[in-house]
Short mmCIF file of C-alpha atoms in Angstrom, two decimals:
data_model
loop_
_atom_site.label_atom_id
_atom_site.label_comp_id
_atom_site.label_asym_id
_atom_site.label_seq_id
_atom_site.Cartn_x
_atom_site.Cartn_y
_atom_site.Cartn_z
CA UNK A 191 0.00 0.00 0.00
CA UNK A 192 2.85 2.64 1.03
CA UNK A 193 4.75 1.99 -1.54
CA UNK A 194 1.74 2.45 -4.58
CA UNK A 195 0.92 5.55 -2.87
CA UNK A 196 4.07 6.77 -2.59
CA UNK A 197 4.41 6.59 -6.67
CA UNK A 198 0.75 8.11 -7.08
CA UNK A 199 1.99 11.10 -4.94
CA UNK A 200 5.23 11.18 -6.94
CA UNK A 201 3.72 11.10 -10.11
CA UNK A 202 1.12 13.59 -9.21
CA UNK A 203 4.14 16.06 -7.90
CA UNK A 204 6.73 14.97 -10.73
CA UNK A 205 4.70 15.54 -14.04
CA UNK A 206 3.90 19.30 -13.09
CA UNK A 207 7.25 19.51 -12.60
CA UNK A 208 8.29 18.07 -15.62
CA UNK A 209 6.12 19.82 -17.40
CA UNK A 210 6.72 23.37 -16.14
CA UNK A 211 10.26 22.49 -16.85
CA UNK A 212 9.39 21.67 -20.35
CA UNK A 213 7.39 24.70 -20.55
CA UNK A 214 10.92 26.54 -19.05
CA UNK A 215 13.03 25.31 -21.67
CA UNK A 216 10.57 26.60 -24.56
CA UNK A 217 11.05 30.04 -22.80
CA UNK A 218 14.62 29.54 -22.69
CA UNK A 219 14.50 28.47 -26.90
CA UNK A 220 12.48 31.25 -27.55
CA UNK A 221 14.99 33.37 -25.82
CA UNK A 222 18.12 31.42 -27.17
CA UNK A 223 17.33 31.21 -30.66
CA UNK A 224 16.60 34.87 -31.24
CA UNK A 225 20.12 35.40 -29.93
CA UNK A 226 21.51 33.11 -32.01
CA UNK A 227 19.54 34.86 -35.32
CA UNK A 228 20.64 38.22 -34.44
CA UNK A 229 23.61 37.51 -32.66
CA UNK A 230 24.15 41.15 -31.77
CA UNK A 231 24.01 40.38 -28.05
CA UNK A 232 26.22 37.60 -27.87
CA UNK A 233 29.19 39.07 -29.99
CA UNK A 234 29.05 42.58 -28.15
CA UNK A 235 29.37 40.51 -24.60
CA UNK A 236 32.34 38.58 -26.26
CA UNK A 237 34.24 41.31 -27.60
CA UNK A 238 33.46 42.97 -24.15
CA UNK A 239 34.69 40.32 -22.22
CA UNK A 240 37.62 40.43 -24.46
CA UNK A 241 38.49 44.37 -23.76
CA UNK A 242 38.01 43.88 -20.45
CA UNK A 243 40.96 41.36 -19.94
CA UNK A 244 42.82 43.22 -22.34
CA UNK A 245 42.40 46.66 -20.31
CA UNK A 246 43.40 44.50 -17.10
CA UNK A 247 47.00 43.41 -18.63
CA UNK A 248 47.49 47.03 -19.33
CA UNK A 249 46.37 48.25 -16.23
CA UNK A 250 48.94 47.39 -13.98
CA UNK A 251 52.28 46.31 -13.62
CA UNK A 252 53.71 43.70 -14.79
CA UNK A 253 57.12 43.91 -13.61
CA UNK A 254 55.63 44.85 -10.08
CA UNK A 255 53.01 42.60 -9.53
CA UNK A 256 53.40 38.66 -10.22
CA UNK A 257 50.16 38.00 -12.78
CA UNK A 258 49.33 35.09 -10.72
CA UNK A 259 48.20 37.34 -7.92
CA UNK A 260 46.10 39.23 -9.62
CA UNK A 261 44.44 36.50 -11.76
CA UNK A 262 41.79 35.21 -9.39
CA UNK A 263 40.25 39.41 -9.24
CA UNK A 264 40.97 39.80 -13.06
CA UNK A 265 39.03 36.62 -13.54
CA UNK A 266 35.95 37.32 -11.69
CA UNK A 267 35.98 40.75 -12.39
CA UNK A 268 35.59 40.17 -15.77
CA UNK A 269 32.39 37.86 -15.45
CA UNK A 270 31.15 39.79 -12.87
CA UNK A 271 30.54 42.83 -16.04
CA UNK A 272 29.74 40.04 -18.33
CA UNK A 273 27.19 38.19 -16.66
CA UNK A 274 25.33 41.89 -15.87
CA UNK A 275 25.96 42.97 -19.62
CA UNK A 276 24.32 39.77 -20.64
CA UNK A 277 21.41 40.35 -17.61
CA UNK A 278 20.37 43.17 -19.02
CA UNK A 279 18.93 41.64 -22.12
CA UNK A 280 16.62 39.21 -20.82
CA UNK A 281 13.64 41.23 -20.20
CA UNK A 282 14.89 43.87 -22.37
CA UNK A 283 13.58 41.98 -25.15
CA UNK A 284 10.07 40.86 -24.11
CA UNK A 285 8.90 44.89 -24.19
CA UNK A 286 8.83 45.61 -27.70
CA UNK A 287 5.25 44.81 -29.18
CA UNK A 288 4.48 44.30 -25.33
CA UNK A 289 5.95 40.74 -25.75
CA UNK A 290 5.83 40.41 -21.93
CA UNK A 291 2.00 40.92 -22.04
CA UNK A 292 1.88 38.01 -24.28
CA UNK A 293 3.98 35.61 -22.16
CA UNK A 294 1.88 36.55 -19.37
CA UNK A 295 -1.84 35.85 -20.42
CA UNK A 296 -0.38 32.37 -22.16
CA UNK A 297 -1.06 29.13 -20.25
CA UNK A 298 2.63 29.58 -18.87
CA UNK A 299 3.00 29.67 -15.10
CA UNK A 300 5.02 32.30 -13.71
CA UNK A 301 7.64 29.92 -12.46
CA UNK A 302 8.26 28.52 -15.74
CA UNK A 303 8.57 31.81 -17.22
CA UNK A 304 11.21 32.84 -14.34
CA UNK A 305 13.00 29.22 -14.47
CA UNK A 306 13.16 29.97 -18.41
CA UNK A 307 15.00 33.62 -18.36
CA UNK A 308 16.76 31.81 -16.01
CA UNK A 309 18.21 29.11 -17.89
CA UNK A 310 18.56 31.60 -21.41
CA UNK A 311 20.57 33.88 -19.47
CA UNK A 312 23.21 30.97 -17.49
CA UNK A 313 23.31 29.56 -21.47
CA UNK A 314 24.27 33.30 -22.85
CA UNK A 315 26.63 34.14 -19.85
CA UNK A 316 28.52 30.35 -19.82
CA UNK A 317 28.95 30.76 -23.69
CA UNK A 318 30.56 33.79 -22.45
CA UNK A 319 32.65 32.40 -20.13
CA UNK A 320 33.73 29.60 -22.26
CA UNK A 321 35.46 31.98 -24.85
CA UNK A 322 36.48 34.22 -21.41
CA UNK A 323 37.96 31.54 -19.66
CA UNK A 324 40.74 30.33 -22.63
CA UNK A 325 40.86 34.16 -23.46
CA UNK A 326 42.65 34.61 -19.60
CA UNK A 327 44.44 32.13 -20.11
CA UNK A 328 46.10 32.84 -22.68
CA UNK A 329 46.38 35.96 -21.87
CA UNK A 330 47.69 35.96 -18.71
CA UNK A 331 49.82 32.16 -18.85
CA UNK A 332 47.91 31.12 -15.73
CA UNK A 333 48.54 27.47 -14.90
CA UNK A 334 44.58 26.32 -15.18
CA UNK A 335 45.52 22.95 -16.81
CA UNK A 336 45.76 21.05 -13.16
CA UNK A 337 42.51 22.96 -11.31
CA UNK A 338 40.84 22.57 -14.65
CA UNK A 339 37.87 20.59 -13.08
CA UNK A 340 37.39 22.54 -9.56
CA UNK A 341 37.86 25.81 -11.43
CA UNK A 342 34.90 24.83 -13.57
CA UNK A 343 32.68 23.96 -10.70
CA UNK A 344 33.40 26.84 -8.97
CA UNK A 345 32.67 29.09 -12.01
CA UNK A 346 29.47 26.79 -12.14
CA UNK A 347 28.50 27.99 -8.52
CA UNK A 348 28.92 31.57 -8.87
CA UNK A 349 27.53 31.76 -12.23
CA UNK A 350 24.17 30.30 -10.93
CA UNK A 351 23.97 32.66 -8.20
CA UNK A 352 24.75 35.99 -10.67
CA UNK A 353 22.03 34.79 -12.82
CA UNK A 354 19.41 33.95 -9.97
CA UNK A 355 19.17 36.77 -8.70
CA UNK A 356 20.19 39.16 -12.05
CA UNK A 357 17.24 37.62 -14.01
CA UNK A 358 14.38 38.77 -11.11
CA UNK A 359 16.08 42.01 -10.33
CA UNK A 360 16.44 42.63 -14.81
CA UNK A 361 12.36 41.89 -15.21
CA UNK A 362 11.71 44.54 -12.17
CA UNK A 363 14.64 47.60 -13.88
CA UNK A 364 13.39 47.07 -17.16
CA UNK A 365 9.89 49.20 -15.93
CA UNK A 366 11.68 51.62 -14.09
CA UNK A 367 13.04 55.10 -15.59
CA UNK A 368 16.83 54.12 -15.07
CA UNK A 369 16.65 50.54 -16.11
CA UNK A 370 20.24 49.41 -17.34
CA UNK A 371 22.10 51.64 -14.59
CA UNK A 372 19.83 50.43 -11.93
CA UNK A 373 20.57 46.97 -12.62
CA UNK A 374 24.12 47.36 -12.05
CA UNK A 375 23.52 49.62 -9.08
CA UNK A 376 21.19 46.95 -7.04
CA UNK A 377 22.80 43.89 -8.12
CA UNK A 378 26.16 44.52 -7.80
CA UNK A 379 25.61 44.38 -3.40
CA UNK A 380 23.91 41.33 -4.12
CA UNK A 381 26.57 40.30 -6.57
CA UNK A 382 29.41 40.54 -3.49
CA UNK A 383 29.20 37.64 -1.47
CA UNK A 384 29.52 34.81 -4.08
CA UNK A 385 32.18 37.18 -6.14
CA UNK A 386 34.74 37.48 -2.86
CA UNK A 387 33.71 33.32 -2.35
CA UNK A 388 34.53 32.71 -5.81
CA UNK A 389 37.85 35.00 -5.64
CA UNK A 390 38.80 33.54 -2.80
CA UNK A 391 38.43 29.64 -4.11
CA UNK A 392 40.08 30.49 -7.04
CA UNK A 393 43.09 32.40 -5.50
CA UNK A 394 43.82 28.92 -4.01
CA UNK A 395 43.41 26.74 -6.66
CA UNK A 396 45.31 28.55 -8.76
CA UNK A 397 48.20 28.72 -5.82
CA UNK A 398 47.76 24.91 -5.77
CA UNK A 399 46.43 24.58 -2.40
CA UNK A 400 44.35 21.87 -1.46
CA UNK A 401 40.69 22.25 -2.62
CA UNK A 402 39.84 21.24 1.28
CA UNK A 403 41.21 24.65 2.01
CA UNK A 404 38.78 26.76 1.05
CA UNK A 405 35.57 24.44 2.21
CA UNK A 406 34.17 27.11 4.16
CA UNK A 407 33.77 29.29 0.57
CA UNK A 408 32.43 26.61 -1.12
CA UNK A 409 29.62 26.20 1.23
CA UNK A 410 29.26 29.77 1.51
CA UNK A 411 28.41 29.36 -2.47
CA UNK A 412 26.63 26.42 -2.62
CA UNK A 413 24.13 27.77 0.13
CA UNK A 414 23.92 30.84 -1.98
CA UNK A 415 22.64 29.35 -4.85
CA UNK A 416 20.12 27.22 -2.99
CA UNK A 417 19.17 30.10 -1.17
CA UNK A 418 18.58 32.82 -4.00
CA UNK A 419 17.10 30.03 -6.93
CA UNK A 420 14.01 29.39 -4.40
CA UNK A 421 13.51 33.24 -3.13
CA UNK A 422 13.97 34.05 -6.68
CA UNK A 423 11.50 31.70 -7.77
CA UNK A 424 8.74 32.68 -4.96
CA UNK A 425 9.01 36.18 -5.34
CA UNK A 426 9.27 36.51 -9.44
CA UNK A 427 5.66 36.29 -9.57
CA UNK A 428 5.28 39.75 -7.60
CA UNK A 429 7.55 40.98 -10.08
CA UNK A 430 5.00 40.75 -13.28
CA UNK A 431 1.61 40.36 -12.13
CA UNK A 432 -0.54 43.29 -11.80
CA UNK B 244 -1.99 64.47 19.15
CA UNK B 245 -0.95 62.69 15.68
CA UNK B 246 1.49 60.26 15.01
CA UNK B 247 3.96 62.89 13.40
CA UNK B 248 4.34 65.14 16.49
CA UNK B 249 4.26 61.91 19.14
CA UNK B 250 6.94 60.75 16.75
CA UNK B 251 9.05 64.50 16.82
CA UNK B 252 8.79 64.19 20.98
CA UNK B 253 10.53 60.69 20.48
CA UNK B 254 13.14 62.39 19.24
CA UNK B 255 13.66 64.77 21.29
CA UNK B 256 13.45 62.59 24.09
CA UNK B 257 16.19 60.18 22.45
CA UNK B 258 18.40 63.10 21.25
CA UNK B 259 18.49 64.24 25.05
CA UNK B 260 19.12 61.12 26.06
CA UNK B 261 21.64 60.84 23.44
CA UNK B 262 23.56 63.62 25.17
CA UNK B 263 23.25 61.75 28.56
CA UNK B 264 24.82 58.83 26.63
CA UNK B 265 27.59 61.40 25.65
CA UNK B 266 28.43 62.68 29.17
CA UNK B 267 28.09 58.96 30.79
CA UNK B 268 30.59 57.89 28.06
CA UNK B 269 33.40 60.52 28.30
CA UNK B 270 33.29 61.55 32.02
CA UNK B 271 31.65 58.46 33.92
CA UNK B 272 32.78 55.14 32.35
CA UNK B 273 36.88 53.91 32.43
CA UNK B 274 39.22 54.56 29.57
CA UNK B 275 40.02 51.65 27.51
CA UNK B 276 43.89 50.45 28.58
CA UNK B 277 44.67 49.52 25.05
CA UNK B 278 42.86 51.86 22.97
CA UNK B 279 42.57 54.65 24.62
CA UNK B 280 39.73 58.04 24.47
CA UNK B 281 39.28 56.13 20.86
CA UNK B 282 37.61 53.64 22.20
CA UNK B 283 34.50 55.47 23.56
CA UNK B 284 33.34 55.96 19.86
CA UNK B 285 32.19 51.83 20.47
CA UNK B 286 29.65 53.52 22.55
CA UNK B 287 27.91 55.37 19.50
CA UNK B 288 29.14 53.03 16.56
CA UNK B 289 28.52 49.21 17.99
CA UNK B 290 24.55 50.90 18.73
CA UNK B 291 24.17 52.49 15.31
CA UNK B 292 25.97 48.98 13.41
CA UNK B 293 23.45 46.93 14.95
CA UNK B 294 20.14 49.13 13.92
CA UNK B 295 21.77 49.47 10.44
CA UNK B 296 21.49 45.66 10.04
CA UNK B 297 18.34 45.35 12.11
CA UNK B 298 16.42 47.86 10.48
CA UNK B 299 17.11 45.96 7.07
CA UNK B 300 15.81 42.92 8.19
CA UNK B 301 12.65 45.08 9.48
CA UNK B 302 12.20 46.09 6.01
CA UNK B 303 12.51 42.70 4.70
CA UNK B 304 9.65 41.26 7.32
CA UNK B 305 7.48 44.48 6.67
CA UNK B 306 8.06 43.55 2.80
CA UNK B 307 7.59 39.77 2.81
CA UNK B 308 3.76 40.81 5.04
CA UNK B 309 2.93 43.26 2.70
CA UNK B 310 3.17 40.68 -0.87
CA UNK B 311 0.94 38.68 1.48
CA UNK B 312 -1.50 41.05 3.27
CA UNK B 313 -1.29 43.89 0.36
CA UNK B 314 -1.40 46.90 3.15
CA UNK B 315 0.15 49.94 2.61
CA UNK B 316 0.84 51.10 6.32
CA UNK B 317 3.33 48.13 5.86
CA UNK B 318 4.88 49.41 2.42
CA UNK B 319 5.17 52.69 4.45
CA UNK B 320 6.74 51.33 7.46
CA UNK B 321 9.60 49.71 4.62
CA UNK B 322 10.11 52.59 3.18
CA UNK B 323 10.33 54.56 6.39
CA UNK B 324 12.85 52.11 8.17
CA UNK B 325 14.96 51.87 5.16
CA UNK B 326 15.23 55.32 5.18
CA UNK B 327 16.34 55.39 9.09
CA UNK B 328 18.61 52.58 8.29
CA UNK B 329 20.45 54.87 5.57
CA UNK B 330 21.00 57.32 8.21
CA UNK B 331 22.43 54.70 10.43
CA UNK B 332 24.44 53.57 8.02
CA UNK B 333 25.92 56.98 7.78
CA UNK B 334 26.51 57.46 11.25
CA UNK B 335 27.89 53.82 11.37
CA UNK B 336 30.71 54.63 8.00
CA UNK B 337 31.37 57.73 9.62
CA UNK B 338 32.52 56.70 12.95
CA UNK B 339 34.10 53.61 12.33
CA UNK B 340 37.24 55.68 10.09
CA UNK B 341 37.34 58.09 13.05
CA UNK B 342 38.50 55.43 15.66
CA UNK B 343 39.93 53.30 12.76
CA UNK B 344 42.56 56.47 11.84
CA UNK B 345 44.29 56.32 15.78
CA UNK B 346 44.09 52.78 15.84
CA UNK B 347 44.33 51.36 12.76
CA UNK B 348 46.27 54.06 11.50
CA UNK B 349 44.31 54.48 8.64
CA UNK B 350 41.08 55.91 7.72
CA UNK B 351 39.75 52.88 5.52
CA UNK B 352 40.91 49.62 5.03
CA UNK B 353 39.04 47.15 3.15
CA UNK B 354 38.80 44.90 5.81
CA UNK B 355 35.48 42.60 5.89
CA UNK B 356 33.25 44.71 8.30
CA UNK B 357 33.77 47.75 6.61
CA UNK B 358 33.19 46.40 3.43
CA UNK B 359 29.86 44.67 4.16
CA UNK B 360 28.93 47.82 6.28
CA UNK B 361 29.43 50.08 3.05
CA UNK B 362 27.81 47.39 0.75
CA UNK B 363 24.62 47.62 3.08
CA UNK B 364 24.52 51.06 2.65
CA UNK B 365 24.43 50.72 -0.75
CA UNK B 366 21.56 48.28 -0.78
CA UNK B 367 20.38 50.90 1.13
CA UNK B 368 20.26 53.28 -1.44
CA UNK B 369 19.43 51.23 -4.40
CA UNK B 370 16.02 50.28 -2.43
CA UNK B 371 15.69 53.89 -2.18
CA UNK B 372 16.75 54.60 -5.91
CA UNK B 373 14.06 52.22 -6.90
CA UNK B 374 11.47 52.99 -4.72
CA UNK B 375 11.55 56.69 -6.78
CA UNK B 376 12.34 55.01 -10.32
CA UNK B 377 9.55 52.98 -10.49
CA UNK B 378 6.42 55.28 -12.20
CA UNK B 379 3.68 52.28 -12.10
CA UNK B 380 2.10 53.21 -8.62
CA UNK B 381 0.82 49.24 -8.37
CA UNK B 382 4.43 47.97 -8.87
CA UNK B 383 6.03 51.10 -6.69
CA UNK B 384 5.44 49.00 -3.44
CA UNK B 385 5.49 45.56 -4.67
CA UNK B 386 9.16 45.96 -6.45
CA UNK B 387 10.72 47.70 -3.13
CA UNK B 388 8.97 44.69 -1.47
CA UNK B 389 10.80 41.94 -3.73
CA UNK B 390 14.22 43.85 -3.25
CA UNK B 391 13.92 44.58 0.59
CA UNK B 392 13.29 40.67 1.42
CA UNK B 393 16.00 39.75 -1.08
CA UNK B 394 18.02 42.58 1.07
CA UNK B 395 17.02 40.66 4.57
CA UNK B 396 18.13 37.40 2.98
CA UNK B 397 21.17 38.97 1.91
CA UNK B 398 22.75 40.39 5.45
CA UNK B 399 23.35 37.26 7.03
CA UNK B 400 25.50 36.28 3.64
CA UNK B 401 27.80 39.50 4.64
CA UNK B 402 27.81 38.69 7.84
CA UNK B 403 29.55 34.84 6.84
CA UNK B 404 32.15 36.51 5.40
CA UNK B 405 32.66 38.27 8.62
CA UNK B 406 34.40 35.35 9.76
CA UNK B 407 35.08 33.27 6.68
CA UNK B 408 37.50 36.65 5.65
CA UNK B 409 40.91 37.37 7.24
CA UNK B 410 39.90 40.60 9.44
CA UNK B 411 41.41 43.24 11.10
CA UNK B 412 37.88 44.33 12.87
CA UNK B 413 37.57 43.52 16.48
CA UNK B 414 35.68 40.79 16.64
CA UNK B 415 31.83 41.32 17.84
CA UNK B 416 31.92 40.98 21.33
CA UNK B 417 28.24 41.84 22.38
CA UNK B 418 26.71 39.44 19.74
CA UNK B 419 28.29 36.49 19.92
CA UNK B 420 27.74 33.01 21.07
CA UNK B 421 28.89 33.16 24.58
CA UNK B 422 28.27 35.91 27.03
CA UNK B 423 29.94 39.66 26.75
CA UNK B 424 33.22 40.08 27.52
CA UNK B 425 33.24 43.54 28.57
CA UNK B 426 33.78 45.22 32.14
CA UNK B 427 30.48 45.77 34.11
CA UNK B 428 30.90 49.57 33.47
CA UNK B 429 31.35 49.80 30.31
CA UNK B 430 28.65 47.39 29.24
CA UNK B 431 26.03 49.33 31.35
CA UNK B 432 27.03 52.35 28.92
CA UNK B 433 26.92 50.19 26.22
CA UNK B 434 23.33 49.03 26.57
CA UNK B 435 22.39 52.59 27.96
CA UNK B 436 23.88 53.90 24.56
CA UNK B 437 22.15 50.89 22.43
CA UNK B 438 18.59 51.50 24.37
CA UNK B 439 18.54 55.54 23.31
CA UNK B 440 19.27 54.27 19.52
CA UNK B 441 16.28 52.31 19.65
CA UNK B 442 14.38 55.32 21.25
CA UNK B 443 15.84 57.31 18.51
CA UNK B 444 14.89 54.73 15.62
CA UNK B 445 11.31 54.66 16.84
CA UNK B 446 11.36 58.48 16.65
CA UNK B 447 12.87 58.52 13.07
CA UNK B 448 10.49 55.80 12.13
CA UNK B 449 7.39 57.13 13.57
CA UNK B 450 8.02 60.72 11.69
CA UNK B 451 8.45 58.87 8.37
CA UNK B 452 6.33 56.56 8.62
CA UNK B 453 3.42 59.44 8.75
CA UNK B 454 4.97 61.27 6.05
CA UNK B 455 4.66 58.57 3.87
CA UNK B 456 0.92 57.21 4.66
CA UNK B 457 -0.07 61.52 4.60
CA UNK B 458 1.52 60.92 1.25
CA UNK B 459 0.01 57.61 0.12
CA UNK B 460 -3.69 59.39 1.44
CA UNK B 461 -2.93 62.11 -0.91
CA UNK B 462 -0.53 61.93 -3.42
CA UNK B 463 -0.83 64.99 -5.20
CA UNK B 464 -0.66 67.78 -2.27
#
């Protein structure tokens, strides 16, 4: 008897789940393949990315201070602007031809809608920090080749947490009178805790310490993420409905 | 008599007070053998610290009630405590380089505290920023509502790194797990100090708090 009920309550819990995901991801293809037609997006946040590292090697000393020091503050630095350059599109979009309107009165719930602006923007921001990541590199010769794997996952981590709480702040800016500089101005507090984490994590892997070392950050950005994906999620609603 | 002038003889009652705090302070409670006169700025700044970060989480509960309940007095309550709060904050970055340039020997250092400290002020002021930016009156409470418990949720993160990053800050040593280590003396001026900022916060609170429902009840005086 337990165990039959157990899979009715699953199943009646799981496909609404599954389906709002579904429903998520044809937000998120929407979103993704318009950026991929027009591509105007994309390439600006690449070549941005780009200039950024590039103003970083000429904005200090080289002879001065060892690259390896800096690396871990150029690197996050430089996603940090990304990931709110790319932000800024994702509702940005959905207000010409009141597009947003339309979203909203479609049999779409409001957390599928969130949970796909959600997964557009991490797609947009890690293509970005796929081409950023080999860009430092070769850039600056940092030794990546051995953290490879942890580096990645910690990347993973903050990215998430930029993008939870970028995409609800981006769909409450875009209705304001200051939109793009107000993003930047509320998020970037937010933005603090998992970029000094990150930093920190990094700094060490790249010194070659063990990953054990820096536990205490990782759970600081894990907890992050869990924390600011569900409040995100709860309170996007608030942000759209009338 | 109405809530704005019960609120204005708060204030005066706290900022008397607050000169009682001043006198108790400088002539009636020991020097600090370490630090010195510098210390007695603890008196003013430990107070105004904690009421920055408590008022934020006020804003945050009065936010997370109002998406529920829809009320404005709440929305005005927010608004008003976030604006104390800034204030605070103020008071909070203004004394803490004072005692920091004697014994730190430097005015700012981007030590942990401070930093968190300064990044709550400015969540401070982009909750502010957006409460005027936003020109749809139905979303001008409910998108300062969304921010302010995202704010709340957001202080105890700073305060992690409190301890997770290497700091030169004394460490807290009213709020903290075991009991205060601080001289009888001093700690009676301490909580003397900390009971007139919450007289004062009330008084701040209560004065904005019916300047913004006057406003809400007639928006275009």
């Amino acid at each position: 008897m337990a165990p039959r009920s157990r899979t009715r309550t699953a199943r009646r819990w799981g496909r609404p789940v599954l389906e709002g995901l579904k429903l998520a991801w044809v937000v998120a293809r929407k979103d993704l393949l318009l950026e991929f037609r027009t591509r105007t997006a994309i390439l600006s946040a690449l070549v941005f990315t780009a200039l950024v590292l590039t103003v970083f090697e000429f904005g200090r000393d080289p002879t001065a201070v060892p690259t390896i020091d800096l690396a871990p503050s150029i690197l996050w630095v430089t996603f940090t602007f990304a990931a709110m350059l790319a932000l800024n599109r994702a509702f940005a979009l959905e207000l010409e031809n009141q597009a947003l309107e339309g979203l909203l009165v479609s049999p779409l719930s409001r957390t599928s809608l969130y949970w796909g602006k959600l997964i557009a923007n991490l797609v947009f921001v890690v293509v970005v920090e796929a081409v950023g990541l080999p860009l430092f590199v070769l850039f600056f010769d940092v030794p990546v080749w051995p953290v490879l794997l942890p580096l990645v996952g910690v990347i993973a981590l903050a990215t998430v947490g930029f993008v939870a709480v970028g995409t609800l702040f981006s769909a409450m800016v875009i209705r304001t009178r200051l939109a793009e500089l107000l993003l930047i101005v509320l998020l970037l507090p937010f933005l603090t805790p998992p970029l000094i984490a990150a930093v920190q994590v990094t700094a060490r892997l790249l010194a070659g310490r063990p990953i054990a070392e820096a536990a205490g950050w990782l759970k600081l950005l894990a907890s992050y993420d869990i924390v600011f994906v569900t409040l995100s999620t709860l309170l996007f609603p608030h942000t759209v409905d009338e | 008599m109405t809530l704005a002038q019960k609120g204005r003889w708060t204030t005066a009652a706290g900022l008397v007070l607050l000169a009682a705090v001043y006198v108790r302070a400088l002539a009636f409670t020991p020097i600090e053998r370490l630090q010195g006169p510098a210390q007695k700025i603890f008196y003013i700044h430990v107070p105004a610290a904690i009421w920055t970060e408590t008022a934020m989480i006020l804003v945050g509960l009065a936010s997370l009630f109002f998406l529920f309940l829809k009320d404005p007095r709440l929305d005005s309550f927010a608004a008003a405590s976030a604006e104390v709060g800034t204030a605070f904050a103020t008071i909070v970055l203004t004394t803490g380089p004072i005692w920091g340039k004697p014994i730190w020997g430097t005015w700012w250092t981007w030590d942990a505290r401070l930093t968190s400290t300064l990044f709550l002020f400015f969540l401070y002021i982009g909750y502010l920023l957006l409460r005027g930016a936003v020109a749809d009156p139905g979303a001008r409470a409910r998108y300062p509502a969304v921010l302010g418990i995202c704010g709340m949720v957001l202080v105890p993160f700073i305060h992690f790194s409190v301890y997770l990053f290497r700091t030169l800050h004394p460490m807290p040593i009213i709020l903290k797990p075991s009991a205060p280590s601080l001289p009888g003396s001093m700690l009676a001026t301490w909580a003397f100090s900390f009971a007139v900022f919450s007289v004062l916060y009330v008084g701040f609170v209560m004065q904005r708090y019916a300047l913004a429902r006057a406003r809400q009840e007639a928006p275009h005086v």
